[in-house]
């Protein structure tokens, strides 16, 4: 189980994408901070096992996480302005289905938090 102490690292709309997947909404749009997203996954215990940030990254989940036998490949955004809707929903689906990471695990940060644009907190990895 992930601890719920937040880390302010995930500057993406992945939270919205996960909610969309849960609600069968594949129309999620918006830009994403790809490097920030990868950093956020590393913060909760994923490890890089292959790839390059400019192409796509293969991540291994922490031991004990639901579906931990499945590596996660996150492709570099196809569009210079960020992920397309299908990329959001594909990653959100993988996080929900393979790793039991749900929208409830991501906590929205108020706009007055010192971040660029909308940000989301992620649970801290177990110590």
CSV table of C-alpha atoms in Angstrom, one decimal:
chain,number,residue,atom,x,y,z
A,1,UNK,CA,0.0,0.0,0.0
A,2,UNK,CA,1.4,3.4,-0.9
A,3,UNK,CA,1.7,6.0,1.9
A,4,UNK,CA,-0.5,9.0,1.2
A,5,UNK,CA,2.0,11.8,2.1
A,6,UNK,CA,1.9,13.9,-1.1
A,7,UNK,CA,4.9,14.8,-3.2
A,8,UNK,CA,4.3,17.8,-5.5
A,9,UNK,CA,5.8,16.3,-8.6
A,10,UNK,CA,3.2,15.4,-11.2
A,11,UNK,CA,2.6,18.4,-13.4
A,12,UNK,CA,0.2,16.6,-15.8
A,13,UNK,CA,-3.4,16.0,-16.3
A,14,UNK,CA,-3.0,12.3,-15.7
A,15,UNK,CA,-5.5,12.6,-12.8
A,16,UNK,CA,-8.1,13.7,-15.3
A,17,UNK,CA,-7.1,10.9,-17.7
A,18,UNK,CA,-7.5,8.3,-15.0
A,19,UNK,CA,-10.9,9.6,-14.1
A,20,UNK,CA,-11.8,9.5,-17.8
A,21,UNK,CA,-10.8,5.9,-18.1
A,22,UNK,CA,-12.8,5.0,-15.1
A,23,UNK,CA,-15.8,6.7,-16.6
A,24,UNK,CA,-15.1,5.3,-20.1
A,25,UNK,CA,-14.3,8.8,-21.4
A,26,UNK,CA,-11.6,8.7,-24.0
A,27,UNK,CA,-11.8,12.3,-24.9
A,28,UNK,CA,-9.3,13.5,-22.3
A,29,UNK,CA,-7.1,16.3,-23.8
A,30,UNK,CA,-4.4,18.7,-22.7
A,31,UNK,CA,-0.6,18.9,-22.6
A,32,UNK,CA,1.6,17.0,-20.3
A,33,UNK,CA,5.0,17.5,-18.7
A,34,UNK,CA,6.5,14.2,-19.9
A,35,UNK,CA,9.7,14.4,-17.9
A,36,UNK,CA,7.7,15.5,-14.8
A,37,UNK,CA,5.4,12.5,-15.3
A,38,UNK,CA,8.4,10.1,-15.5
A,39,UNK,CA,9.9,11.7,-12.4
A,40,UNK,CA,6.7,11.3,-10.6
A,41,UNK,CA,6.6,7.6,-11.3
A,42,UNK,CA,10.2,7.2,-10.2
A,43,UNK,CA,9.1,9.0,-6.9
A,44,UNK,CA,6.6,6.3,-6.1
A,45,UNK,CA,9.0,3.4,-6.7
A,46,UNK,CA,9.1,2.7,-10.4
A,47,UNK,CA,12.6,2.1,-11.8
A,48,UNK,CA,14.0,2.8,-15.3
A,49,UNK,CA,14.9,-0.4,-17.1
A,50,UNK,CA,15.3,0.7,-20.6
A,51,UNK,CA,14.8,3.4,-23.3
A,52,UNK,CA,15.6,7.0,-23.5
A,53,UNK,CA,13.6,10.1,-22.5
A,54,UNK,CA,13.4,11.3,-26.1
A,55,UNK,CA,12.0,8.0,-27.4
A,56,UNK,CA,10.1,6.3,-24.6
A,57,UNK,CA,10.9,4.9,-21.2
A,58,UNK,CA,10.3,1.4,-19.9
A,59,UNK,CA,9.7,1.3,-16.2
A,60,UNK,CA,9.6,-1.6,-13.7
A,61,UNK,CA,7.1,-1.2,-10.9
A,62,UNK,CA,8.1,-1.6,-7.2
A,63,UNK,CA,7.9,-5.2,-5.8
A,64,UNK,CA,4.6,-6.0,-4.3
A,65,UNK,CA,2.6,-3.6,-6.5
A,66,UNK,CA,-0.4,-5.2,-8.1
A,67,UNK,CA,0.7,-6.5,-11.5
A,68,UNK,CA,4.4,-6.0,-10.7
A,69,UNK,CA,5.4,-8.6,-13.3
A,70,UNK,CA,4.3,-6.1,-16.0
A,71,UNK,CA,6.7,-3.4,-17.1
A,72,UNK,CA,5.3,0.0,-18.1
A,73,UNK,CA,6.4,1.5,-21.4
A,74,UNK,CA,5.6,5.2,-21.7
A,75,UNK,CA,6.1,6.6,-25.2
A,76,UNK,CA,7.5,10.1,-25.9
A,77,UNK,CA,4.6,12.4,-26.8
A,78,UNK,CA,3.8,12.1,-30.5
A,79,UNK,CA,2.9,15.8,-30.6
A,80,UNK,CA,5.3,18.6,-29.8
A,81,UNK,CA,2.7,20.2,-27.5
A,82,UNK,CA,2.2,17.1,-25.4
A,83,UNK,CA,0.4,13.8,-25.3
A,84,UNK,CA,-2.6,13.2,-27.4
A,85,UNK,CA,-5.8,12.0,-25.8
A,86,UNK,CA,-5.2,8.3,-26.7
A,87,UNK,CA,-1.8,8.4,-25.1
A,88,UNK,CA,-3.3,9.8,-21.9
A,89,UNK,CA,-5.9,7.2,-21.7
A,90,UNK,CA,-3.6,4.3,-22.6
A,91,UNK,CA,-1.2,5.2,-19.8
A,92,UNK,CA,-4.1,5.8,-17.4
A,93,UNK,CA,-5.5,2.4,-18.3
A,94,UNK,CA,-2.2,0.7,-17.7
A,95,UNK,CA,-1.8,2.4,-14.3
A,96,UNK,CA,-5.3,1.4,-13.3
A,97,UNK,CA,-5.4,-2.2,-14.7
A,98,UNK,CA,-1.8,-3.3,-14.2
A,99,UNK,CA,-0.7,-1.4,-11.0
A,100,UNK,CA,-3.9,-0.6,-9.2
A,101,UNK,CA,-3.1,3.1,-9.3
A,102,UNK,CA,-6.4,5.0,-9.4
A,103,UNK,CA,-7.5,8.5,-9.6
A,104,UNK,CA,-8.0,8.6,-5.8
A,105,UNK,CA,-4.2,8.1,-5.5
A,106,UNK,CA,-3.6,11.5,-7.1
A,107,UNK,CA,-4.6,14.5,-5.1
A,108,UNK,CA,-5.3,17.8,-6.8
A,109,UNK,CA,-3.2,20.7,-5.6
A,110,UNK,CA,-4.9,24.1,-5.3
A,111,UNK,CA,-3.9,26.8,-7.8
A,112,UNK,CA,-2.2,28.9,-5.1
A,113,UNK,CA,0.5,26.2,-4.7
A,114,UNK,CA,3.7,27.5,-6.3
A,115,UNK,CA,3.7,25.4,-9.5
A,116,UNK,CA,3.3,26.1,-13.2
A,117,UNK,CA,-0.3,25.6,-14.2
A,118,UNK,CA,-2.3,22.8,-12.8
A,119,UNK,CA,-0.4,20.3,-10.7
A,120,UNK,CA,-1.2,17.1,-8.9
A,121,UNK,CA,0.3,15.5,-5.8
A,122,UNK,CA,1.4,11.9,-5.8
A,123,UNK,CA,1.6,9.5,-2.9
A,124,UNK,CA,5.1,9.1,-1.5
A,125,UNK,CA,6.7,5.7,-1.9
A,126,UNK,CA,7.1,3.5,1.1
A,127,UNK,CA,10.3,4.1,3.1
